[in-house]
Coordinates of C-alpha atoms in Angstrom, one line a residue:
Chain A
G1 CA 51.5 16.1 23.4
A2 CA 53.2 19.4 23.5
V3 CA 56.6 19.2 25.3
V4 CA 58.6 22.0 26.9
S5 CA 62.1 21.3 27.9
Q6 CA 63.8 23.5 30.5
H7 CA 67.5 23.3 31.2
P8 CA 69.3 23.1 33.5
S9 CA 67.1 21.5 36.2
R10 CA 69.3 22.6 39.0
V11 CA 72.0 25.2 39.5
I12 CA 74.2 25.9 42.5
C13 CA 76.6 28.8 42.1
K14 CA 78.4 31.6 43.9
S15 CA 77.0 35.0 44.5
G16 CA 77.8 37.4 41.6
T17 CA 77.6 34.7 39.0
S18 CA 75.2 35.1 36.0
V19 CA 73.0 32.1 35.2
K20 CA 71.3 31.3 32.0
I21 CA 68.2 29.1 31.9
E22 CA 66.8 27.8 28.6
C23 CA 63.2 27.0 27.7
R24 CA 62.6 25.1 24.5
S25 CA 59.3 24.0 22.9
L26 CA 60.2 20.7 21.4
D27 CA 57.3 19.8 19.1
F28 CA 55.6 23.1 18.4
Q29 CA 56.4 26.7 17.7
A30 CA 55.7 29.2 20.6
T31 CA 55.2 32.8 19.7
T32 CA 54.8 33.5 23.4
M33 CA 56.7 32.1 26.4
F34 CA 56.2 33.0 30.1
W35 CA 58.7 33.0 32.9
Y36 CA 57.5 32.4 36.5
R37 CA 59.2 32.3 39.8
Q38 CA 58.2 30.3 42.9
F39 CA 59.5 31.0 46.4
P40 CA 59.1 28.3 49.1
K41 CA 55.5 27.9 50.2
Q42 CA 54.4 30.6 47.8
S43 CA 52.4 30.6 44.6
L44 CA 54.0 30.8 41.2
M45 CA 54.4 34.5 40.2
L46 CA 54.6 35.6 36.6
M47 CA 57.9 37.5 36.0
A48 CA 57.7 38.3 32.4
T49 CA 56.2 37.5 29.0
S50 CA 58.6 36.7 26.2
N51 CA 57.4 37.3 22.7
E52 CA 59.4 36.1 19.7
G53 CA 61.2 38.8 17.9
S54 CA 60.3 41.6 20.3
K55 CA 61.2 42.8 23.8
A56 CA 59.9 41.0 26.8
T57 CA 57.1 42.5 29.0
Y58 CA 58.0 42.5 32.7
E59 CA 55.6 42.4 35.6
Q60 CA 55.7 45.1 38.2
G61 CA 58.6 44.8 40.6
V62 CA 60.7 42.6 38.3
E63 CA 64.0 44.3 37.2
K64 CA 64.5 43.9 33.5
D65 CA 68.2 44.6 33.8
K66 CA 68.5 41.9 36.4
F67 CA 66.5 39.2 34.5
L68 CA 67.4 39.3 30.8
I69 CA 65.1 37.6 28.5
N70 CA 65.8 36.6 24.9
H71 CA 63.3 35.0 22.6
A72 CA 65.2 34.8 19.4
S73 CA 63.4 31.9 17.8
L74 CA 59.9 30.3 17.8
T75 CA 61.3 27.4 19.9
L76 CA 63.7 29.0 22.4
S77 CA 63.5 31.6 25.1
T78 CA 66.3 32.2 27.6
L79 CA 66.3 33.8 31.0
T80 CA 69.6 35.1 32.3
V81 CA 69.8 36.0 36.0
T82 CA 72.6 38.6 36.1
S83 CA 75.0 38.9 39.0
A84 CA 72.8 36.5 41.1
H85 CA 72.6 37.0 44.8
P86 CA 71.2 34.7 47.5
E87 CA 67.8 36.4 47.4
D88 CA 67.5 35.3 43.8
S89 CA 67.5 31.7 44.9
S90 CA 64.1 30.3 43.8
F91 CA 62.4 27.9 41.5
Y92 CA 62.1 29.3 38.0
I93 CA 59.7 27.7 35.5
C94 CA 58.8 28.6 32.0
S95 CA 55.8 27.9 29.9
A96 CA 55.1 28.1 26.2
K97 CA 51.9 28.8 24.3
P98 CA 51.5 27.6 20.7
L99 CA 49.4 30.5 19.4
R100 CA 48.6 33.9 20.7
N101 CA 45.0 34.5 21.9
S102 CA 44.2 30.8 21.4
N103 CA 42.3 28.4 23.6
Q104 CA 45.3 26.2 23.8
P105 CA 46.8 25.9 27.3
Q106 CA 50.3 26.9 28.3
H107 CA 52.7 24.0 28.5
F108 CA 55.2 24.0 31.3
G109 CA 58.8 23.0 31.6
D110 CA 60.0 21.0 34.6
G111 CA 61.6 24.1 36.2
T112 CA 65.0 25.1 37.4
R113 CA 66.0 25.2 41.0
L114 CA 68.5 28.0 41.5
S115 CA 70.6 28.2 44.6
I116 CA 73.0 31.1 45.1
L117 CA 75.6 30.6 47.8
Chain B
K1 CA 44.5 42.9 40.5
Q2 CA 43.4 39.3 40.2
E3 CA 43.9 37.2 43.4
V4 CA 43.5 33.5 43.6
T5 CA 42.9 31.8 46.9
Q6 CA 42.9 28.0 47.5
I7 CA 41.4 26.3 50.5
P8 CA 42.5 24.3 52.4
A9 CA 46.2 24.9 52.3
A10 CA 46.8 21.4 53.3
L11 CA 44.7 18.2 53.5
S12 CA 45.4 14.7 54.7
V13 CA 42.9 11.9 54.1
P14 CA 42.8 8.1 54.1
E15 CA 43.0 6.3 50.9
G16 CA 39.7 5.8 49.1
E17 CA 38.0 8.9 50.2
N18 CA 36.4 11.4 47.9
L19 CA 37.6 14.9 48.4
V20 CA 37.1 18.5 47.2
L21 CA 39.6 21.2 46.7
N22 CA 38.5 24.8 46.5
C23 CA 39.6 27.8 44.5
S24 CA 38.3 31.3 44.4
F25 CA 39.3 34.3 42.3
T26 CA 38.5 38.0 42.8
D27 CA 37.9 39.1 39.2
S28 CA 35.3 37.0 37.4
A29 CA 36.4 38.3 33.9
I30 CA 38.6 35.3 33.2
Y31 CA 39.4 33.6 30.0
N32 CA 39.8 30.1 31.4
L33 CA 40.8 28.3 34.6
Q34 CA 43.2 25.5 34.9
W35 CA 44.1 22.9 37.6
F36 CA 47.6 21.7 37.9
R37 CA 49.4 19.1 39.9
Q38 CA 52.9 19.8 41.2
D39 CA 55.1 17.1 42.7
P40 CA 57.9 18.1 45.1
G41 CA 60.7 19.9 43.3
K42 CA 59.0 19.3 39.9
G43 CA 57.3 21.2 37.3
L44 CA 53.5 21.4 36.6
T45 CA 51.2 18.8 35.1
S46 CA 48.0 20.2 33.7
L47 CA 45.0 18.3 34.9
L48 CA 42.0 20.1 33.6
L49 CA 41.3 23.3 31.8
I50 CA 37.8 24.9 31.9
Q51 CA 37.0 27.6 29.4
S52 CA 35.0 30.6 30.8
S53 CA 31.9 29.4 28.9
Q54 CA 32.0 25.9 30.4
R55 CA 30.7 24.7 33.7
E56 CA 32.8 21.6 34.3
Q57 CA 35.4 19.3 32.9
T58 CA 36.1 15.6 33.7
S59 CA 39.1 13.4 33.3
G60 CA 39.1 10.0 34.9
R61 CA 38.6 10.4 38.6
L62 CA 38.9 14.2 38.4
N63 CA 36.1 16.6 38.0
A64 CA 36.5 20.3 38.0
S65 CA 33.6 22.8 38.1
L66 CA 33.6 26.5 37.4
D67 CA 31.1 29.1 38.6
K68 CA 32.5 32.2 37.0
S69 CA 29.9 34.6 38.3
S70 CA 30.7 33.8 41.9
G71 CA 34.4 33.4 41.2
R72 CA 34.7 29.8 42.3
S73 CA 36.0 26.5 41.1
T74 CA 36.3 23.1 42.7
L75 CA 38.4 20.1 42.0
Y76 CA 36.7 16.8 43.0
I77 CA 38.9 13.7 43.3
A78 CA 37.1 10.4 43.6
A79 CA 38.4 7.3 45.3
S80 CA 41.7 8.9 46.2
Q81 CA 44.9 7.0 46.0
P82 CA 48.4 7.5 47.6
G83 CA 49.7 8.4 44.1
D84 CA 47.4 11.4 44.2
S85 CA 49.6 13.0 46.9
A86 CA 50.9 16.3 45.5
T87 CA 50.3 20.0 45.6
Y88 CA 47.3 21.0 43.5
L89 CA 47.4 24.5 42.0
C90 CA 44.6 26.5 40.5
A91 CA 45.3 29.2 38.0
V92 CA 43.3 31.7 36.0
L93 CA 43.9 33.3 32.7
E94 CA 42.6 36.7 32.1
G95 CA 42.4 39.1 29.2
G96 CA 42.1 37.8 25.7
G97 CA 44.1 34.7 26.7
A98 CA 47.4 36.2 25.8
D99 CA 48.5 36.9 29.4
G100 CA 50.3 34.8 31.9
L101 CA 48.5 32.8 34.5
T102 CA 47.6 33.9 38.0
F103 CA 48.2 31.1 40.5
G104 CA 46.9 30.3 43.9
K105 CA 49.3 29.0 46.6
G106 CA 48.0 25.5 46.2
T107 CA 46.6 22.8 48.4
H108 CA 49.1 20.3 49.7
L109 CA 47.4 16.9 49.6
I110 CA 48.5 13.8 51.4
I111 CA 46.6 10.5 50.8
Q112 CA 47.4 8.1 53.6
P113 CA 47.8 4.4 52.5

């Protein structure tokens, strides 16, 4: 089955640090990848849609200069949390979709637990 | 804006019982609906996906139904086992299927041995 690898699984770092999270589709090409965030006891919220070769589309209230997304290839999207602060501590999870506008489901990575001290 | 609600928020039942988890969504113009399982601190495991034209999907002891017009879906778990303990998430996909998913907050399920 389709596998999405997300790395790292856990990050603990000091306030002001920039953190990069990678999302890779291992056995399929993904023209579209999604980044979600989940705060404790809350639902997963879509942050942005990452399209290969073009700029990401951000959801309302998500700062594009804070959360940099790069989707340079059909198998890799990266999310960089710039100058992270304690309020950015959350569970970040990506998903990848093989084809745009297809009936195929999104496949999720295992998530990244980010803790900013 | 689409909103997804899951009831109950938490559920604890003895092993062996059959149970139903509920999901409702405010905008019936969905592309599909998906049920996921999330274990503590882990990612998502897709359980069942129902296209908007379908009424139900089955996988093993799991059965999911979809009533698109009323904005409701149920996940039925038969003969529950302690290994079924997890948080179950309902998510809908809108638009032409190119958008991200809208999730509910989940139902935290505990199956007592």
